[in-house]
PDB file of C-alpha atoms in Angstrom:
ATOM      1  CA  MET O  28     199.693-135.833  85.536  1.00 48.00           C
ATOM      2  CA  PRO O  29     201.783-135.509  87.764  1.00 47.00           C
ATOM      3  CA  THR O  30     201.461-137.608  91.400  1.00 41.00           C
ATOM      4  CA  SER O  31     202.092-135.225  94.834  1.00 38.00           C
ATOM      5  CA  ALA O  32     204.689-137.347  95.997  1.00 40.00           C
ATOM      6  CA  LYS O  33     203.906-138.068 100.066  1.00 39.00           C
ATOM      7  CA  GLN O  34     206.179-136.515 103.256  1.00 38.00           C
ATOM      8  CA  HIS O  35     206.513-139.526 105.303  1.00 37.00           C
ATOM      9  CA  PRO O  36     204.786-137.640 108.737  1.00 37.00           C
ATOM     10  CA  ALA O  37     207.650-138.512 110.705  1.00 38.00           C
ATOM     11  CA  ASP O  38     210.616-136.909 108.553  1.00 39.00           C
ATOM     12  CA  LYS O  39     209.465-133.830 108.876  1.00 37.00           C
ATOM     13  CA  THR O  40     212.820-132.046 107.838  1.00 35.00           C
ATOM     14  CA  ALA O  41     212.735-134.618 104.638  1.00 39.00           C
ATOM     15  CA  GLN O  42     211.933-131.869 101.926  1.00 44.00           C
ATOM     16  CA  ARG O  43     210.736-133.539  99.009  1.00 45.00           C
ATOM     17  CA  PRO O  44     209.131-132.071  95.268  1.00 49.00           C
ATOM     18  CA  GLN O  45     205.742-131.324  95.650  1.00 67.00           C
ATOM     19  CA  VAL O  46     205.307-132.626  92.065  1.00 84.00           C
ATOM     20  CA  VAL O  47     206.307-135.544  90.099  1.00 92.00           C
ATOM     21  CA  PRO O  48     207.279-134.721  86.486  1.00 95.00           C
ATOM     22  CA  TYR O  49     204.954-136.912  84.179  1.00 96.00           C
ATOM     23  CA  ILE O  50     208.245-138.211  82.567  1.00 96.00           C
ATOM     24  CA  ALA O  51     209.576-140.258  86.274  1.00 95.00           C
ATOM     25  CA  GLN O  52     209.646-142.975  86.463  1.00 95.00           C
ATOM     26  CA  TRP O  53     207.625-145.239  89.578  1.00 95.00           C
ATOM     27  CA  SER O  54     209.659-148.269  91.604  1.00 93.00           C
ATOM     28  CA  ALA O  55     206.565-150.035  89.924  1.00 92.00           C
ATOM     29  CA  GLU O  56     207.815-149.360  86.626  1.00 93.00           C
ATOM     30  CA  GLY O  57     211.192-150.283  87.004  1.00 84.00           C
ATOM     31  CA  SER O  58     211.031-153.050  89.151  1.00 78.00           C
ATOM     32  CA  ALA O  59     209.682-155.562  86.185  1.00 77.00           C
ATOM     33  CA  PRO O  60     212.811-157.966  84.423  1.00 84.00           C
ATOM     34  CA  ARG O  61     213.850-156.675  82.077  1.00 87.00           C
ATOM     35  CA  PRO O  62     212.929-159.460  77.492  1.00 93.00           C
ATOM     36  CA  GLN O  63     216.745-160.457  77.428  1.00 95.00           C
ATOM     37  CA  VAL O  64     218.019-159.435  73.911  1.00 97.00           C
ATOM     38  CA  VAL O  65     219.298-161.082  71.310  1.00 97.00           C
ATOM     39  CA  THR O  66     220.941-160.506  67.664  1.00 96.00           C
ATOM     40  CA  ARG O  67     218.034-161.378  65.010  1.00 95.00           C
ATOM     41  CA  ARG O  68     218.418-160.077  61.240  1.00 92.00           C
ATOM     42  CA  GLY O  69     221.456-158.193  61.690  1.00 93.00           C
ATOM     43  CA  ARG O  70     220.621-155.849  64.774  1.00 96.00           C
ATOM     44  CA  ILE O  71     219.151-156.294  68.073  1.00 97.00           C
ATOM     45  CA  ALA O  72     215.857-157.642  68.795  1.00 97.00           C
ATOM     46  CA  PHE O  73     213.693-159.056  72.462  1.00 97.00           C
ATOM     47  CA  VAL O  74     214.129-162.489  72.118  1.00 96.00           C
ATOM     48  CA  ASP O  75     210.329-162.576  72.664  1.00 95.00           C
ATOM     49  CA  GLU O  76     209.511-158.982  71.001  1.00 95.00           C
ATOM     50  CA  ARG O  77     206.114-157.543  70.712  1.00 93.00           C
ATOM     51  CA  ARG O  78     204.844-155.784  67.948  1.00 91.00           C
ATOM     52  CA  TYR O  79     205.083-152.149  70.203  1.00 92.00           C
ATOM     53  CA  ASP O  80     208.378-152.768  70.857  1.00 96.00           C
ATOM     54  CA  ARG O  81     209.470-150.758  67.947  1.00 97.00           C
ATOM     55  CA  ASP O  82     208.493-147.378  66.759  1.00 95.00           C
ATOM     56  CA  ALA O  83     207.096-146.686  62.852  1.00 92.00           C
ATOM     57  CA  ASP O  84     210.769-146.262  62.169  1.00 92.00           C
ATOM     58  CA  GLY O  85     212.010-149.990  63.461  1.00 95.00           C
ATOM     59  CA  ILE O  86     214.283-148.712  66.170  1.00 97.00           C
ATOM     60  CA  LEU O  87     213.859-151.304  68.496  1.00 98.00           C
ATOM     61  CA  TRP O  88     213.103-149.425  72.693  1.00 97.00           C
ATOM     62  CA  THR O  89     213.325-149.970  76.224  1.00 96.00           C
ATOM     63  CA  ARG O  90     210.339-152.106  77.415  1.00 94.00           C
ATOM     64  CA  VAL O  91     209.616-150.043  80.745  1.00 92.00           C
ATOM     65  CA  PRO O  92     205.695-150.986  82.459  1.00 92.00           C
ATOM     66  CA  PHE O  93     202.625-147.862  82.203  1.00 93.00           C
ATOM     67  CA  GLN O  94     201.891-147.949  86.086  1.00 92.00           C
ATOM     68  CA  PRO O  95     202.773-143.932  86.639  1.00 92.00           C
ATOM     69  CA  GLY O  96     201.944-143.876  90.694  1.00 90.00           C
ATOM     70  CA  LYS O  97     202.302-146.815  91.734  1.00 92.00           C
ATOM     71  CA  GLY O  98     205.535-147.117  93.965  1.00 91.00           C
ATOM     72  CA  THR O  99     207.132-144.461  94.735  1.00 93.00           C
ATOM     73  CA  PRO O 100     209.363-141.447  92.380  1.00 93.00           C
ATOM     74  CA  GLN O 101     212.460-142.637  90.731  1.00 91.00           C
ATOM     75  CA  PHE O 102     213.219-138.686  90.371  1.00 87.00           C
ATOM     76  CA  GLY O 103     216.603-139.756  88.554  1.00 85.00           C
ATOM     77  CA  HIS O 104     215.047-141.912  86.039  1.00 93.00           C
ATOM     78  CA  VAL O 105     212.632-140.953  82.975  1.00 96.00           C
ATOM     79  CA  HIS O 106     209.988-143.267  81.764  1.00 97.00           C
ATOM     80  CA  ALA O 107     210.517-144.496  77.783  1.00 97.00           C
ATOM     81  CA  LEU O 108     207.227-144.490  76.897  1.00 96.00           C
ATOM     82  CA  ARG O 109     205.846-141.059  78.340  1.00 97.00           C
ATOM     83  CA  GLN O 110     209.263-139.695  78.405  1.00 98.00           C
ATOM     84  CA  ARG O 111     208.620-140.146  74.169  1.00 97.00           C
ATOM     85  CA  ASN O 112     204.779-139.869  74.397  1.00 97.00           C
ATOM     86  CA  ALA O 113     206.529-136.369  75.638  1.00 98.00           C
ATOM     87  CA  MET O 114     208.645-135.397  72.751  1.00 98.00           C
ATOM     88  CA  GLU O 115     206.336-136.702  69.478  1.00 97.00           C
ATOM     89  CA  ARG O 116     203.253-134.629  71.048  1.00 98.00           C
ATOM     90  CA  LEU O 117     204.608-131.771  72.684  1.00 98.00           C
ATOM     91  CA  LEU O 118     204.293-132.351  76.020  1.00 98.00           C
ATOM     92  CA  CYS O 119     204.940-130.785  78.914  1.00 97.00           C
ATOM     93  CA  HIS O 120     207.331-133.350  80.803  1.00 96.00           C
ATOM     94  CA  VAL O 121     206.143-132.185  84.654  1.00 96.00           C
ATOM     95  CA  CYS O 122     201.984-132.035  83.857  1.00 96.00           C
ATOM     96  CA  GLY O 123     201.930-134.340  81.170  1.00 96.00           C
ATOM     97  CA  ARG O 124     199.446-131.456  79.719  1.00 97.00           C
ATOM     98  CA  PRO O 125     200.086-129.397  76.564  1.00 97.00           C
ATOM     99  CA  ALA O 126     203.072-127.608  76.096  1.00 98.00           C
ATOM    100  CA  ASP O 127     203.229-123.856  76.274  1.00 97.00           C
ATOM    101  CA  SER O 128     202.485-121.976  72.456  1.00 95.00           C
ATOM    102  CA  ASN O 129     202.713-119.149  71.113  1.00 94.00           C
ATOM    103  CA  SER O 130     202.837-116.816  68.095  1.00 93.00           C
ATOM    104  CA  ASP O 131     206.498-117.233  68.618  1.00 94.00           C
ATOM    105  CA  GLY O 132     206.510-120.645  69.397  1.00 96.00           C
ATOM    106  CA  VAL O 133     206.319-123.638  71.976  1.00 97.00           C
ATOM    107  CA  LEU O 134     208.184-123.155  75.300  1.00 97.00           C
ATOM    108  CA  TRP O 135     211.890-124.997  76.284  1.00 96.00           C
ATOM    109  CA  LEU O 136     214.089-124.442  78.914  1.00 94.00           C
ATOM    110  CA  LEU O 137     217.460-125.934  77.671  1.00 91.00           C
ATOM    111  CA  THR O 138     220.236-126.849  80.457  1.00 83.00           C
ATOM    112  CA  GLU O 139     222.527-128.520  77.957  1.00 60.00           C
ATOM    113  CA  GLU O 140     224.942-128.428  74.879  1.00 48.00           C
ATOM    114  CA  PRO O 141     225.624-126.236  72.702  1.00 47.00           C
ATOM    115  CA  ARG O 142     224.341-123.765  74.734  1.00 44.00           C
ATOM    116  CA  CYS O 143     221.676-121.575  72.729  1.00 45.00           C
ATOM    117  CA  PRO O 144     223.287-117.791  71.224  1.00 44.00           C
ATOM    118  CA  PRO O 145     222.244-114.876  72.690  1.00 41.00           C
ATOM    119  CA  GLU O 146     220.211-114.110  69.596  1.00 43.00           C
ATOM    120  CA  GLY O 147     218.735-117.875  68.501  1.00 45.00           C
ATOM    121  CA  GLY O 148     218.005-120.024  65.348  1.00 47.00           C
ATOM    122  CA  SER O 149     221.316-119.159  64.555  1.00 52.00           C
ATOM    123  CA  GLY O 150     223.255-123.346  65.175  1.00 72.00           C
ATOM    124  CA  ASP O 151     220.678-126.460  65.896  1.00 85.00           C
ATOM    125  CA  VAL O 152     220.085-127.866  69.708  1.00 91.00           C
ATOM    126  CA  VAL O 153     219.728-131.030  69.605  1.00 93.00           C
ATOM    127  CA  THR O 154     218.124-131.885  73.189  1.00 94.00           C
ATOM    128  CA  GLU O 155     216.221-135.293  75.046  1.00 95.00           C
ATOM    129  CA  HIS O 156     214.068-132.826  77.481  1.00 95.00           C
ATOM    130  CA  PRO O 157     210.185-132.269  76.360  1.00 97.00           C
ATOM    131  CA  PRO O 158     208.708-128.631  76.118  1.00 97.00           C
ATOM    132  CA  LEU O 159     207.133-127.286  79.229  1.00 97.00           C
ATOM    133  CA  CYS O 160     203.607-125.390  80.147  1.00 96.00           C
ATOM    134  CA  LEU O 161     204.231-121.874  81.334  1.00 94.00           C
ATOM    135  CA  PRO O 162     203.632-123.065  85.322  1.00 93.00           C
ATOM    136  CA  CYS O 163     205.233-125.914  85.181  1.00 94.00           C
ATOM    137  CA  ALA O 164     208.917-124.345  83.914  1.00 94.00           C
ATOM    138  CA  HIS O 165     208.404-122.280  87.501  1.00 91.00           C
ATOM    139  CA  ILE O 166     207.996-125.461  89.348  1.00 91.00           C
ATOM    140  CA  ALA O 167     210.914-126.671  87.230  1.00 90.00           C
ATOM    141  CA  ILE O 168     213.376-124.280  87.774  1.00 89.00           C
ATOM    142  CA  ALA O 169     212.422-123.955  91.970  1.00 87.00           C
ATOM    143  CA  ALA O 170     212.819-128.058  92.089  1.00 85.00           C
ATOM    144  CA  CYS O 171     215.655-128.049  90.009  1.00 81.00           C
ATOM    145  CA  PRO O 172     219.421-127.391  91.387  1.00 78.00           C
ATOM    146  CA  ARG O 173     220.591-127.703  88.031  1.00 79.00           C
ATOM    147  CA  LEU O 174     217.680-125.162  86.287  1.00 81.00           C
ATOM    148  CA  ARG O 175     218.333-122.721  89.623  1.00 77.00           C
ATOM    149  CA  HIS O 176     222.237-122.413  88.852  1.00 77.00           C
ATOM    150  CA  ASP O 177     221.167-121.838  84.791  1.00 82.00           C
ATOM    151  CA  PHE O 178     218.841-122.491  81.597  1.00 89.00           C
ATOM    152  CA  THR O 179     217.921-121.062  78.479  1.00 90.00           C
ATOM    153  CA  ALA O 180     214.434-120.912  77.655  1.00 94.00           C
ATOM    154  CA  VAL O 181     213.450-120.088  74.346  1.00 95.00           C
ATOM    155  CA  ARG O 182     210.356-119.902  72.143  1.00 96.00           C
ATOM    156  CA  VAL O 183     210.377-122.660  69.080  1.00 97.00           C
ATOM    157  CA  ARG O 184     208.724-122.327  66.016  1.00 96.00           C
ATOM    158  CA  ALA O 185     210.648-125.317  64.164  1.00 96.00           C
ATOM    159  CA  PHE O 186     211.649-128.753  65.035  1.00 96.00           C
ATOM    160  CA  GLU O 187     212.512-132.204  63.704  1.00 95.00           C
ATOM    161  CA  ARG O 188     213.645-136.256  65.472  1.00 95.00           C
ATOM    162  CA  ALA O 189     216.915-135.993  65.536  1.00 95.00           C
ATOM    163  CA  GLY O 190     218.079-139.916  66.676  1.00 96.00           C
ATOM    164  CA  VAL O 191     217.391-141.818  70.513  1.00 97.00           C
ATOM    165  CA  ARG O 192     219.490-142.205  73.312  1.00 97.00           C
ATOM    166  CA  GLY O 193     220.664-145.198  75.254  1.00 97.00           C
ATOM    167  CA  ALA O 194     222.400-148.588  75.666  1.00 97.00           C
ATOM    168  CA  LEU O 195     224.421-149.728  72.268  1.00 98.00           C
ATOM    169  CA  TYR O 196     224.743-153.660  72.240  1.00 98.00           C
ATOM    170  CA  GLN O 197     228.145-154.910  70.726  1.00 96.00           C
ATOM    171  CA  ARG O 198     227.692-157.879  69.653  1.00 93.00           C
ATOM    172  CA  ALA O 199     229.166-161.201  71.675  1.00 92.00           C
ATOM    173  CA  THR O 200     227.806-165.159  72.381  1.00 89.00           C
ATOM    174  CA  PRO O 201     225.717-166.039  73.318  1.00 91.00           C
ATOM    175  CA  HIS O 202     223.998-163.089  73.516  1.00 94.00           C
ATOM    176  CA  PRO O 203     224.607-159.168  72.496  1.00 96.00           C
ATOM    177  CA  VAL O 204     226.321-156.938  75.347  1.00 97.00           C
ATOM    178  CA  PRO O 205     225.285-153.480  76.538  1.00 97.00           C
ATOM    179  CA  ILE O 206     228.772-151.003  76.255  1.00 97.00           C
ATOM    180  CA  ASP O 207     228.068-147.644  76.362  1.00 97.00           C
ATOM    181  CA  VAL O 208     224.975-145.752  76.814  1.00 96.00           C
ATOM    182  CA  VAL O 209     224.320-143.239  73.820  1.00 96.00           C
ATOM    183  CA  SER O 210     223.450-140.775  71.690  1.00 95.00           C
ATOM    184  CA  VAL O 211     222.335-141.898  67.815  1.00 95.00           C
ATOM    185  CA  ALA O 212     221.097-140.740  64.465  1.00 95.00           C
ATOM    186  CA  PHE O 213     218.526-141.950  63.068  1.00 95.00           C
ATOM    187  CA  ASP O 214     221.009-142.096  59.564  1.00 93.00           C
ATOM    188  CA  ASN O 215     223.775-143.819  62.273  1.00 95.00           C
ATOM    189  CA  PRO O 216     223.902-147.653  61.413  1.00 94.00           C
ATOM    190  CA  ALA O 217     224.747-148.149  65.303  1.00 95.00           C
ATOM    191  CA  ILE O 218     221.114-147.196  65.341  1.00 96.00           C
ATOM    192  CA  GLY O 219     220.980-150.798  64.957  1.00 97.00           C
ATOM    193  CA  TRP O 220     222.631-152.449  68.300  1.00 97.00           C
ATOM    194  CA  VAL O 221     220.811-149.229  69.852  1.00 98.00           C
ATOM    195  CA  ARG O 222     217.790-150.234  72.915  1.00 98.00           C
ATOM    196  CA  ALA O 223     216.935-147.002  72.502  1.00 98.00           C
ATOM    197  CA  GLY O 224     214.820-145.191  75.977  1.00 97.00           C
ATOM    198  CA  LYS O 225     214.638-141.442  74.681  1.00 97.00           C
ATOM    199  CA  LEU O 226     213.394-139.474  71.790  1.00 97.00           C
ATOM    200  CA  LEU O 227     216.041-137.027  71.026  1.00 97.00           C
ATOM    201  CA  LEU O 228     214.993-133.451  69.188  1.00 96.00           C
ATOM    202  CA  ARG O 229     216.628-130.727  67.375  1.00 95.00           C
ATOM    203  CA  LEU O 230     214.971-127.433  67.496  1.00 95.00           C
ATOM    204  CA  THR O 231     216.763-125.534  64.734  1.00 93.00           C
ATOM    205  CA  ASP O 232     214.096-122.191  64.830  1.00 94.00           C
ATOM    206  CA  TYR O 233     214.144-120.938  67.936  1.00 94.00           C
ATOM    207  CA  GLN O 234     214.616-117.611  69.961  1.00 93.00           C
ATOM    208  CA  PRO O 235     215.547-116.791  74.070  1.00 93.00           C
ATOM    209  CA  VAL O 236     213.016-115.846  75.474  1.00 93.00           C
ATOM    210  CA  ASP O 237     212.994-113.453  79.385  1.00 91.00           C
ATOM    211  CA  LEU O 238     209.774-116.442  80.900  1.00 89.00           C
ATOM    212  CA  TYR O 239     209.715-114.300  83.988  1.00 84.00           C
ATOM    213  CA  ALA O 240     208.352-111.515  81.704  1.00 83.00           C
ATOM    214  CA  GLU O 241     205.741-113.976  79.635  1.00 75.00           C
ATOM    215  CA  ASP O 242     202.005-112.860  79.347  1.00 55.00           C
ATOM    216  CA  HIS O 243     199.852-115.146  82.787  1.00 52.00           C
ATOM    217  CA  VAL O 244     203.449-115.348  84.769  1.00 48.00           C
ATOM    218  CA  PRO O 245     201.617-116.671  87.476  1.00 48.00           C
ATOM    219  CA  THR O 246     201.984-114.673  90.276  1.00 41.00           C
ATOM    220  CA  ASP O 247     200.443-117.110  93.441  1.00 44.00           C
ATOM    221  CA  GLU O 248     203.030-119.570  93.938  1.00 41.00           C
ATOM    222  CA  ARG O 249     200.618-122.211  94.756  1.00 32.00           C
ATOM    223  CA  SER O 250     197.970-122.516  92.116  1.00 39.00           C
ATOM    224  CA  LEU O 251     201.355-124.058  90.760  1.00 39.00           C
ATOM    225  CA  LEU O 252     201.317-127.367  92.763  1.00 35.00           C
ATOM    226  CA  ARG O 253     198.847-129.681  90.331  1.00 35.00           C
ATOM    227  CA  PRO O 254     197.218-132.251  92.721  1.00 29.00           C
TER     228      PRO O 254
END
């Protein structure tokens, strides 16, 4: 669930988001030392690798502590496990509850290229952003400058796992070193050299919708701000 961000009483002019997104990282989660990366069996690995460091496809994931609500919210950083959980379970990336779904599909807000064509469904869209519930979609638009500027609301009827986004490493002595942040498809051999931080989904069947014409749009904005 989202956690309310407290405003310092001495700063009456500061305007901070009232809701911390479910997928946002907290300072206590980002302060832990990262495990050393080594080369093992022709791919990167953690020197003290644990069973849960890799997913069912054998992809190495960023190891991040799970301490939501501890410290201060890091709005520019995404918690790898919660982002992946939201993508796989179709959870709203703001509140962590199930995303809005009806007969037309699951609700997403898109800002990245390629943009969704007006008629919908005539070109795949790959996204790193999880879906949303309807109340939180309005919260996100109000809180995010990029969304306020431009977004496309879509109902998605079909999607598939596309790949991951994360740090790409190259061989080096004595240990491999990160050289770039990339998006890599599951069938790309380079994925063995990526420390994943985000799961990517490919939206294959979708239709743009008028978000403000959707049913049960809340009329009292205060009802959108969940503790």
